[in-house]
Short mmCIF file of C-alpha atoms in Angstrom, two decimals:
data_model
loop_
_atom_site.label_atom_id
_atom_site.label_comp_id
_atom_site.label_asym_id
_atom_site.label_seq_id
_atom_site.Cartn_x
_atom_site.Cartn_y
_atom_site.Cartn_z
CA MET A 15 0.00 0.00 0.00
CA ILE A 16 1.17 3.55 -0.79
CA PHE A 17 0.55 6.44 1.59
CA ALA A 18 1.32 9.86 0.09
CA ALA A 19 1.01 13.18 1.93
CA ASN A 20 0.60 16.39 -0.05
CA PHE A 21 1.26 19.37 2.25
CA LYS A 22 0.30 21.85 -0.50
CA MET A 23 1.03 25.41 0.75
CA ASN A 24 1.28 24.35 4.39
CA HIS A 25 4.10 23.84 6.89
CA THR A 26 7.43 25.66 7.17
CA ARG A 27 10.94 24.26 7.04
CA ALA A 28 10.96 24.00 10.84
CA THR A 29 7.58 22.31 11.16
CA THR A 30 8.32 19.96 8.28
CA LYS A 31 11.54 18.85 9.97
CA ALA A 32 9.73 18.32 13.28
CA TYR A 33 7.00 16.36 11.49
CA LEU A 34 9.48 14.12 9.66
CA ASP A 35 11.54 13.50 12.79
CA VAL A 36 8.41 12.13 14.46
CA LEU A 37 7.33 10.18 11.37
CA ALA A 38 10.77 8.61 10.96
CA GLN A 39 10.62 7.26 14.52
CA LYS A 40 7.14 5.87 14.02
CA LEU A 41 8.07 4.14 10.77
CA VAL A 42 10.95 2.26 12.41
CA SER A 43 8.41 -0.21 13.77
CA LYS A 44 6.50 -0.56 10.48
CA CYS A 45 7.77 -3.80 9.01
CA SER A 46 5.95 -4.07 5.72
CA GLU A 47 6.21 -3.32 2.05
CA ASP A 48 4.14 -0.14 2.39
CA ARG A 49 5.65 2.99 0.82
CA VAL A 50 5.33 6.49 2.27
CA PHE A 51 5.71 9.68 0.19
CA ILE A 52 5.86 13.23 1.55
CA PHE A 53 5.39 16.27 -0.70
CA PRO A 54 6.34 19.35 1.37
CA PRO A 55 6.28 22.95 0.09
CA ALA A 56 9.33 23.94 -1.95
CA THR A 57 10.75 26.08 0.86
CA ALA A 58 10.96 22.97 3.07
CA LEU A 59 12.77 20.70 0.61
CA ASP A 60 15.85 19.14 2.15
CA ARG A 61 17.60 15.84 2.74
CA TYR A 62 15.65 14.05 5.47
CA GLU A 63 16.45 10.69 7.03
CA GLY A 64 13.68 8.14 7.34
CA ASP A 65 11.83 5.31 5.65
CA PHE A 66 9.94 7.65 3.34
CA THR A 67 10.41 9.36 -0.01
CA ILE A 68 10.47 13.14 -0.36
CA GLY A 69 8.93 14.51 -3.52
CA VAL A 70 8.35 17.94 -5.02
CA GLN A 71 4.86 19.31 -5.64
CA ASN A 72 5.92 21.08 -8.83
CA ALA A 73 9.00 21.91 -10.88
CA TYR A 74 9.89 23.49 -14.21
CA MET A 75 11.18 21.66 -17.27
CA ALA A 76 14.77 22.88 -17.10
CA GLU A 77 17.93 22.41 -15.08
CA SER A 78 18.12 26.13 -14.33
CA GLY A 79 17.47 29.39 -16.14
CA ALA A 80 15.40 32.57 -16.38
CA TYR A 81 12.14 31.17 -15.03
CA THR A 82 11.12 33.50 -12.22
CA GLY A 83 9.42 31.78 -9.33
CA GLU A 84 10.16 28.25 -10.52
CA ILE A 85 12.51 25.52 -9.34
CA GLY A 86 14.43 23.17 -11.61
CA LEU A 87 16.69 20.14 -11.62
CA GLU A 88 19.62 22.04 -10.16
CA GLN A 89 17.65 22.80 -7.00
CA LEU A 90 16.14 19.32 -6.77
CA GLU A 91 19.48 17.59 -7.25
CA GLU A 92 20.86 19.46 -4.24
CA PHE A 93 18.48 17.44 -2.08
CA GLY A 94 18.57 14.22 -4.09
CA ILE A 95 14.89 14.53 -5.04
CA LYS A 96 13.74 12.27 -7.87
CA THR A 97 9.97 12.19 -7.26
CA ILE A 98 7.41 14.70 -8.51
CA LEU A 99 3.66 15.32 -8.36
CA ILE A 100 2.24 16.25 -11.78
CA GLY A 101 -1.27 17.14 -12.95
CA HIS A 102 -2.89 18.00 -9.63
CA SER A 103 -6.30 19.62 -10.13
CA GLU A 104 -5.26 22.74 -8.22
CA ARG A 105 -2.46 23.36 -10.70
CA ARG A 106 -4.78 22.62 -13.61
CA ASP A 107 -7.77 24.65 -12.40
CA VAL A 108 -6.31 27.36 -10.15
CA LEU A 109 -2.99 27.95 -11.91
CA GLY A 110 -4.13 27.23 -15.47
CA GLU A 111 -1.92 24.31 -16.45
CA ASP A 112 -3.53 22.79 -19.55
CA GLN A 113 -3.04 19.22 -20.75
CA ALA A 114 -0.33 20.24 -23.20
CA LEU A 115 1.80 21.73 -20.41
CA VAL A 116 1.09 18.82 -18.09
CA ALA A 117 2.15 16.35 -20.79
CA GLU A 118 5.29 18.37 -21.54
CA LYS A 119 6.19 18.36 -17.86
CA PHE A 120 5.55 14.61 -17.69
CA ALA A 121 7.77 13.92 -20.69
CA TYR A 122 10.60 16.04 -19.30
CA PHE A 123 10.68 14.42 -15.87
CA LYS A 124 10.20 10.98 -17.36
CA ALA A 125 13.34 11.61 -19.42
CA GLN A 126 15.13 12.52 -16.19
CA GLY A 127 14.09 9.22 -14.60
CA PHE A 128 11.80 10.71 -11.96
CA GLU A 129 9.15 8.72 -10.17
CA ILE A 130 5.94 10.50 -11.15
CA VAL A 131 2.70 10.63 -9.18
CA TYR A 132 0.27 11.70 -11.90
CA CYS A 133 -3.10 13.13 -10.86
CA ILE A 134 -6.42 12.95 -12.65
CA GLY A 135 -9.93 13.86 -11.54
CA GLU A 136 -13.31 15.25 -12.50
CA ALA A 137 -15.47 18.16 -11.34
CA LEU A 138 -18.92 17.63 -9.83
CA GLU A 139 -20.71 18.66 -13.01
CA VAL A 140 -18.90 15.88 -14.88
CA ARG A 141 -19.69 13.30 -12.20
CA GLU A 142 -23.36 14.22 -12.35
CA LYS A 143 -23.44 13.35 -16.07
CA GLY A 144 -22.76 9.71 -15.28
CA ASP A 145 -20.01 7.10 -15.48
CA GLU A 146 -19.50 7.35 -19.23
CA ALA A 147 -18.87 11.11 -19.04
CA VAL A 148 -16.54 10.62 -16.08
CA MET A 149 -14.42 8.06 -17.91
CA ALA A 150 -14.25 10.14 -21.07
CA HIS A 151 -13.03 13.10 -19.04
CA LEU A 152 -10.48 11.07 -17.05
CA LEU A 153 -9.06 9.37 -20.14
CA SER A 154 -8.66 12.76 -21.82
CA GLN A 155 -6.22 13.62 -19.04
CA PHE A 156 -3.91 10.86 -20.24
CA GLU A 157 -3.34 12.59 -23.58
CA GLY A 158 0.41 12.72 -24.14
CA ILE A 159 1.12 10.56 -21.06
CA ASP A 160 3.13 7.33 -21.34
CA LEU A 161 1.05 4.88 -19.29
CA SER A 162 3.71 2.20 -19.67
CA TYR A 163 6.35 4.27 -17.84
CA GLU A 164 7.70 1.98 -15.14
CA LYS A 165 8.08 4.77 -12.55
CA LEU A 166 4.51 6.01 -12.90
CA ILE A 167 1.96 6.08 -10.08
CA ILE A 168 -1.52 7.38 -10.87
CA ALA A 169 -3.72 9.19 -8.36
CA TYR A 170 -7.44 9.50 -8.95
CA GLU A 171 -8.87 12.51 -7.10
CA PRO A 172 -12.47 13.54 -7.74
CA ILE A 173 -12.20 17.33 -7.53
CA TRP A 174 -15.53 17.61 -5.74
CA ALA A 175 -14.11 15.53 -2.87
CA ILE A 176 -10.86 17.45 -2.32
CA GLY A 177 -10.92 19.39 0.94
CA THR A 178 -14.70 19.23 1.17
CA GLY A 179 -14.95 16.57 3.85
CA ARG A 180 -16.95 14.46 1.41
CA SER A 181 -15.23 11.41 0.03
CA ALA A 182 -16.54 9.46 -2.92
CA THR A 183 -18.62 6.44 -1.92
CA THR A 184 -17.00 3.02 -1.92
CA GLU A 185 -19.14 2.16 -4.94
CA GLU A 186 -17.95 5.26 -6.84
CA ILE A 187 -14.31 4.58 -5.99
CA SER A 188 -14.54 0.87 -6.82
CA SER A 189 -16.30 1.47 -10.14
CA THR A 190 -13.96 4.25 -11.27
CA HIS A 191 -10.80 2.40 -10.26
CA ALA A 192 -11.97 -0.77 -12.01
CA SER A 193 -12.66 1.17 -15.21
CA LEU A 194 -9.32 2.96 -15.05
CA LYS A 195 -7.42 -0.27 -14.45
CA GLU A 196 -8.68 -1.52 -17.81
CA HIS A 197 -6.35 1.03 -19.43
CA PHE A 198 -3.09 0.61 -17.50
CA ASP A 199 -1.20 -1.65 -15.12
CA ARG A 200 0.24 0.90 -12.73
CA PRO A 201 -0.40 1.56 -9.01
CA LEU A 202 -3.61 3.59 -8.59
CA LEU A 203 -4.14 5.80 -5.55
CA TYR A 204 -7.36 7.40 -4.36
CA GLY A 205 -7.39 10.97 -3.06
CA GLY A 206 -10.20 13.20 -1.84
CA SER A 207 -11.05 13.77 1.84
CA VAL A 208 -9.11 10.68 2.94
CA LYS A 209 -8.83 10.66 6.74
CA PRO A 210 -8.32 8.25 9.67
CA GLU A 211 -12.08 7.79 9.96
CA ASN A 212 -12.40 6.29 6.45
CA ILE A 213 -8.91 4.97 5.66
CA LYS A 214 -9.70 1.30 6.33
CA GLU A 215 -12.83 1.44 4.21
CA ILE A 216 -10.98 3.04 1.30
CA THR A 217 -7.86 0.86 1.34
CA ALA A 218 -10.03 -2.27 1.49
CA ILE A 219 -11.56 -1.46 -1.90
CA ASP A 220 -10.35 -3.71 -4.70
CA GLY A 221 -8.23 -1.69 -7.13
CA VAL A 222 -7.08 0.87 -4.57
CA ASP A 223 -3.30 0.59 -4.23
CA GLY A 224 -2.92 3.49 -1.82
CA VAL A 225 -4.02 7.02 -0.97
CA LEU A 226 -2.98 10.60 -1.67
CA VAL A 227 -3.86 12.60 1.44
CA GLY A 228 -4.18 16.38 1.66
CA SER A 229 -5.40 18.22 4.76
CA ALA A 230 -5.58 15.11 6.95
CA SER A 231 -1.85 14.54 6.38
CA LEU A 232 -0.80 17.86 7.89
CA ASP A 233 -0.84 16.45 11.41
CA VAL A 234 1.77 13.72 11.81
CA GLU A 235 -0.30 11.82 14.36
CA ARG A 236 -3.32 11.64 12.04
CA PHE A 237 -1.22 10.68 9.03
CA SER A 238 0.59 8.02 11.08
CA GLU A 239 -2.77 6.69 12.24
CA MET A 240 -3.70 6.14 8.60
CA ILE A 241 -0.42 4.39 7.81
CA PHE A 242 -0.80 2.03 10.75
CA ALA A 243 -4.56 1.46 10.39
#
């Protein structure tokens, strides 16, 4: 099982270090094949010791250069980071990243050998049109994406369930994951209001290979509770 924490624009360098110090101690006693990913804000990127993988929430398609406000390979290599989150709905919808840019970013970091957690999801108005509309929309988000890439992890996050407190039903998750799995053979995570109260129910669903957790991951005790559930 994969447990991934996306801090988004939360935590500082100091609080991230304190969080990871606690998490590292807790994971010492976790003897399993589970994998844990942490995606802190860019200002908190560093080399941390522990049985987890640090990834970056976003990066630009260059080693360095005149790209104000961005970070590139040069900065990531300083901390040995080779994992990236691409395609998150907040970058698509809030920051205007279209599929062409998302695919370009994917191709670049694939060429660099990064492990990629690639996000897809649909808005409520799409979900309300039915399963066929949902699948058409989700599959459109794979345009330009190499689904055979061996370091690819896919995260399905219904946009209407992110940060709302409302998770998709087990039937919705099971049906969507089963349909998606017909198109690729890669690990598939579920994200969208995942929390300690529903973690067992979600991870027990056939076709769910892990979770991508947002707000509920910000507290190390709550995130640890999910890992050890």
